Amino acid sequence: MRRIDVITLFPEWVESLKGLGVTGRAMAQGTISLHCWNPRDFTEDVHRSVDDRPYGGGPGMVMRPEPLARCIEAVLAEDIAAPVSFLGPQGRVLDHDGVSELAGRARLILLCGRYEGVDERVLQTLVDEEWSIGDYVLSGGEPAAAVVMDAVIRQQPGVLGHEESALRDSFVGGRLDCPHYTRPASWRSRDVPEVLLSGDHARIERWRLAEALHRTRQQRPDLLARYPVSEVERAAAKKLGSEKGAKPSESGLK
Ligand code: 4HQ
């Protein structure tokens, strides 16, 4: 992907990603360009109003169709064609597969709603798909767009450093991560697993794979059903099990 367009009433919110961390680095190095569009800039009235009261009554406001439609049309008139993706709780729930799918596109167009939502006719005529980041309610689509952007950007080639390669990342897809340790080797009478100090990289890789599998089995058996155990994992777990003193780690938390 080389371009992300975000339609939002709070461009400052989304643009804050430009200066920070992995997303900031990707944008600074020009791997990905971010363009924010504000429907308020497409209003025609003096008050520049973007919302209105819901037909049928009730609390909250609804985003007006015309400024939003004009905004979306302006986005679509630029650069290459891409689906318009609305962020909302009725959408396809985002997971590793969804992120890979989105990451493979040349361009993302993310539409963030505020208030109670957007006029249904805009969704029917100008929106291609809806994505949700989970079963809970946000007060706007911006945090959801930030989640999508972060997950997608870190999959782009050349965005992550050496030590955190995208290859390793996709390898871990469908599995919980293995445990991590740094110095000191012994801390409050708890020792770093011996294998990590061994310098035997093949053995370390097997251990990490087996630990990730073990953790997934313990904490998220649902993931095992969706992403079946690979031959490499099976072999790693088996080999580790046969090495003396190689019992799997206890689970992470207190
Ligand atoms: N909202 N995943 C309602 C979400 C949401 C979610 C965004 C609240 C859209 C109008 N978005 N607005 N969950 O709850 O993506």
PDB file of N, CA and C and ligand atoms in Angstrom, residues 86-89 112-118 131-142 144, ligand 1:
ATOM      1  N   PHE A  86     -16.028   1.854   5.514  1.00  0.00           N
ATOM      2  CA  PHE A  86     -16.589   2.540   6.683  1.00  0.00           C
ATOM      3  C   PHE A  86     -16.210   1.773   7.941  1.00  0.00           C
ATOM      4  N   LEU A  87     -15.848   2.491   9.000  1.00  0.00           N
ATOM      5  CA  LEU A  87     -15.546   1.851  10.281  1.00  0.00           C
ATOM      6  C   LEU A  87     -16.798   1.889  11.148  1.00  0.00           C
ATOM      7  N   GLY A  88     -17.293   0.729  11.521  1.00  0.00           N
ATOM      8  CA  GLY A  88     -18.498   0.693  12.341  1.00  0.00           C
ATOM      9  C   GLY A  88     -18.737  -0.684  12.899  1.00  0.00           C
ATOM     10  N   PRO A  89     -19.507  -0.761  13.994  1.00  0.00           N
ATOM     11  CA  PRO A  89     -19.693  -2.025  14.716  1.00  0.00           C
ATOM     12  C   PRO A  89     -20.494  -3.088  13.954  1.00  0.00           C
ATOM     13  N   CYS A 112     -14.645   7.630   8.674  1.00  0.00           N
ATOM     14  CA  CYS A 112     -14.948   7.647  10.102  1.00  0.00           C
ATOM     15  C   CYS A 112     -16.257   8.390  10.340  1.00  0.00           C
ATOM     16  N   GLY A 113     -17.141   7.764  11.097  1.00  0.00           N
ATOM     17  CA  GLY A 113     -18.390   8.428  11.454  1.00  0.00           C
ATOM     18  C   GLY A 113     -18.309   8.998  12.858  1.00  0.00           C
ATOM     19  N   ARG A 114     -19.086  10.046  13.102  1.00  0.00           N
ATOM     20  CA  ARG A 114     -19.242  10.603  14.459  1.00  0.00           C
ATOM     21  C   ARG A 114     -20.725  10.627  14.768  1.00  0.00           C
ATOM     22  N   TYR A 115     -21.072  11.068  15.932  1.00  0.00           N
ATOM     23  CA  TYR A 115     -22.491  11.157  16.346  1.00  0.00           C
ATOM     24  C   TYR A 115     -23.108   9.759  16.338  1.00  0.00           C
ATOM     25  N   GLU A 116     -24.421   9.685  16.097  1.00  0.00           N
ATOM     26  CA  GLU A 116     -25.084   8.377  16.119  1.00  0.00           C
ATOM     27  C   GLU A 116     -24.722   7.553  14.895  1.00  0.00           C
ATOM     28  N   GLY A 117     -24.206   8.214  13.876  1.00  0.00           N
ATOM     29  CA  GLY A 117     -23.839   7.490  12.671  1.00  0.00           C
ATOM     30  C   GLY A 117     -24.012   8.367  11.454  1.00  0.00           C
ATOM     31  N   VAL A 118     -23.963   7.754  10.272  1.00  0.00           N
ATOM     32  CA  VAL A 118     -24.115   8.535   9.048  1.00  0.00           C
ATOM     33  C   VAL A 118     -25.447   8.157   8.397  1.00  0.00           C
ATOM     34  N   TRP A 131     -15.975  -2.274   8.272  1.00  0.00           N
ATOM     35  CA  TRP A 131     -15.065  -3.028   9.137  1.00  0.00           C
ATOM     36  C   TRP A 131     -15.267  -2.585  10.577  1.00  0.00           C
ATOM     37  N   SER A 132     -15.259  -3.564  11.486  1.00  0.00           N
ATOM     38  CA  SER A 132     -15.372  -3.282  12.922  1.00  0.00           C
ATOM     39  C   SER A 132     -14.071  -3.700  13.604  1.00  0.00           C
ATOM     40  N   ILE A 133     -13.668  -2.982  14.647  1.00  0.00           N
ATOM     41  CA  ILE A 133     -12.478  -3.441  15.381  1.00  0.00           C
ATOM     42  C   ILE A 133     -12.878  -4.243  16.619  1.00  0.00           C
ATOM     43  N   GLY A 134     -14.165  -4.474  16.832  1.00  0.00           N
ATOM     44  CA  GLY A 134     -14.582  -5.312  17.945  1.00  0.00           C
ATOM     45  C   GLY A 134     -15.983  -4.962  18.401  1.00  0.00           C
ATOM     46  N   ASP A 135     -16.534  -5.841  19.249  1.00  0.00           N
ATOM     47  CA  ASP A 135     -17.918  -5.693  19.691  1.00  0.00           C
ATOM     48  C   ASP A 135     -18.033  -4.795  20.914  1.00  0.00           C
ATOM     49  N   TYR A 136     -17.867  -3.515  20.689  1.00  0.00           N
ATOM     50  CA  TYR A 136     -18.062  -2.493  21.703  1.00  0.00           C
ATOM     51  C   TYR A 136     -18.308  -1.200  20.946  1.00  0.00           C
ATOM     52  N   VAL A 137     -18.784  -0.176  21.641  1.00  0.00           N
ATOM     53  CA  VAL A 137     -19.159   1.041  20.934  1.00  0.00           C
ATOM     54  C   VAL A 137     -18.159   2.161  21.198  1.00  0.00           C
ATOM     55  N   LEU A 138     -17.650   2.716  20.126  1.00  0.00           N
ATOM     56  CA  LEU A 138     -16.757   3.880  20.203  1.00  0.00           C
ATOM     57  C   LEU A 138     -17.586   5.139  19.982  1.00  0.00           C
ATOM     58  N   SER A 139     -17.030   6.283  20.329  1.00  0.00           N
ATOM     59  CA  SER A 139     -17.769   7.525  20.080  1.00  0.00           C
ATOM     60  C   SER A 139     -17.450   8.106  18.705  1.00  0.00           C
ATOM     61  N   GLY A 140     -16.561   7.457  17.997  1.00  0.00           N
ATOM     62  CA  GLY A 140     -16.273   7.886  16.632  1.00  0.00           C
ATOM     63  C   GLY A 140     -15.424   6.833  15.954  1.00  0.00           C
ATOM     64  N   GLY A 141     -15.356   6.875  14.654  1.00  0.00           N
ATOM     65  CA  GLY A 141     -14.588   5.876  13.918  1.00  0.00           C
ATOM     66  C   GLY A 141     -13.085   6.100  13.957  1.00  0.00           C
ATOM     67  N   GLU A 142     -12.640   7.253  14.468  1.00  0.00           N
ATOM     68  CA  GLU A 142     -11.207   7.595  14.416  1.00  0.00           C
ATOM     69  C   GLU A 142     -10.300   6.589  15.135  1.00  0.00           C
ATOM     70  N   ALA A 144     -10.843   3.517  15.594  1.00  0.00           N
ATOM     71  CA  ALA A 144     -10.879   2.299  14.775  1.00  0.00           C
ATOM     72  C   ALA A 144      -9.979   2.469  13.544  1.00  0.00           C
TER      73      ALA A 144
HETATM   74  N1  4HQ B   1     -18.122   3.118  16.049  1.00  0.00           N
HETATM   75  N2  4HQ B   1     -15.407  -0.630  15.170  1.00  0.00           N
HETATM   76  C1  4HQ B   1     -20.187   4.451  15.917  1.00  0.00           C
HETATM   77  C2  4HQ B   1     -17.658   1.894  16.512  1.00  0.00           C
HETATM   78  C3  4HQ B   1     -16.686   1.074  15.753  1.00  0.00           C
HETATM   79  C4  4HQ B   1     -16.267  -0.226  16.092  1.00  0.00           C
HETATM   80  C5  4HQ B   1     -17.589   3.845  14.900  1.00  0.00           C
HETATM   81  C6  4HQ B   1     -19.165   3.790  16.803  1.00  0.00           C
HETATM   82  C7  4HQ B   1     -18.672   4.510  14.079  1.00  0.00           C
HETATM   83  C8  4HQ B   1     -20.552   6.023  14.119  1.00  0.00           C
HETATM   84  N3  4HQ B   1     -16.034   1.380  14.638  1.00  0.00           N
HETATM   85  N4  4HQ B   1     -19.572   5.278  14.911  1.00  0.00           N
HETATM   86  N5  4HQ B   1     -16.651  -0.972  17.131  1.00  0.00           N
HETATM   87  O1  4HQ B   1     -18.069   1.475  17.556  1.00  0.00           O
HETATM   88  O2  4HQ B   1     -15.276   0.351  14.276  1.00  0.00           O
END
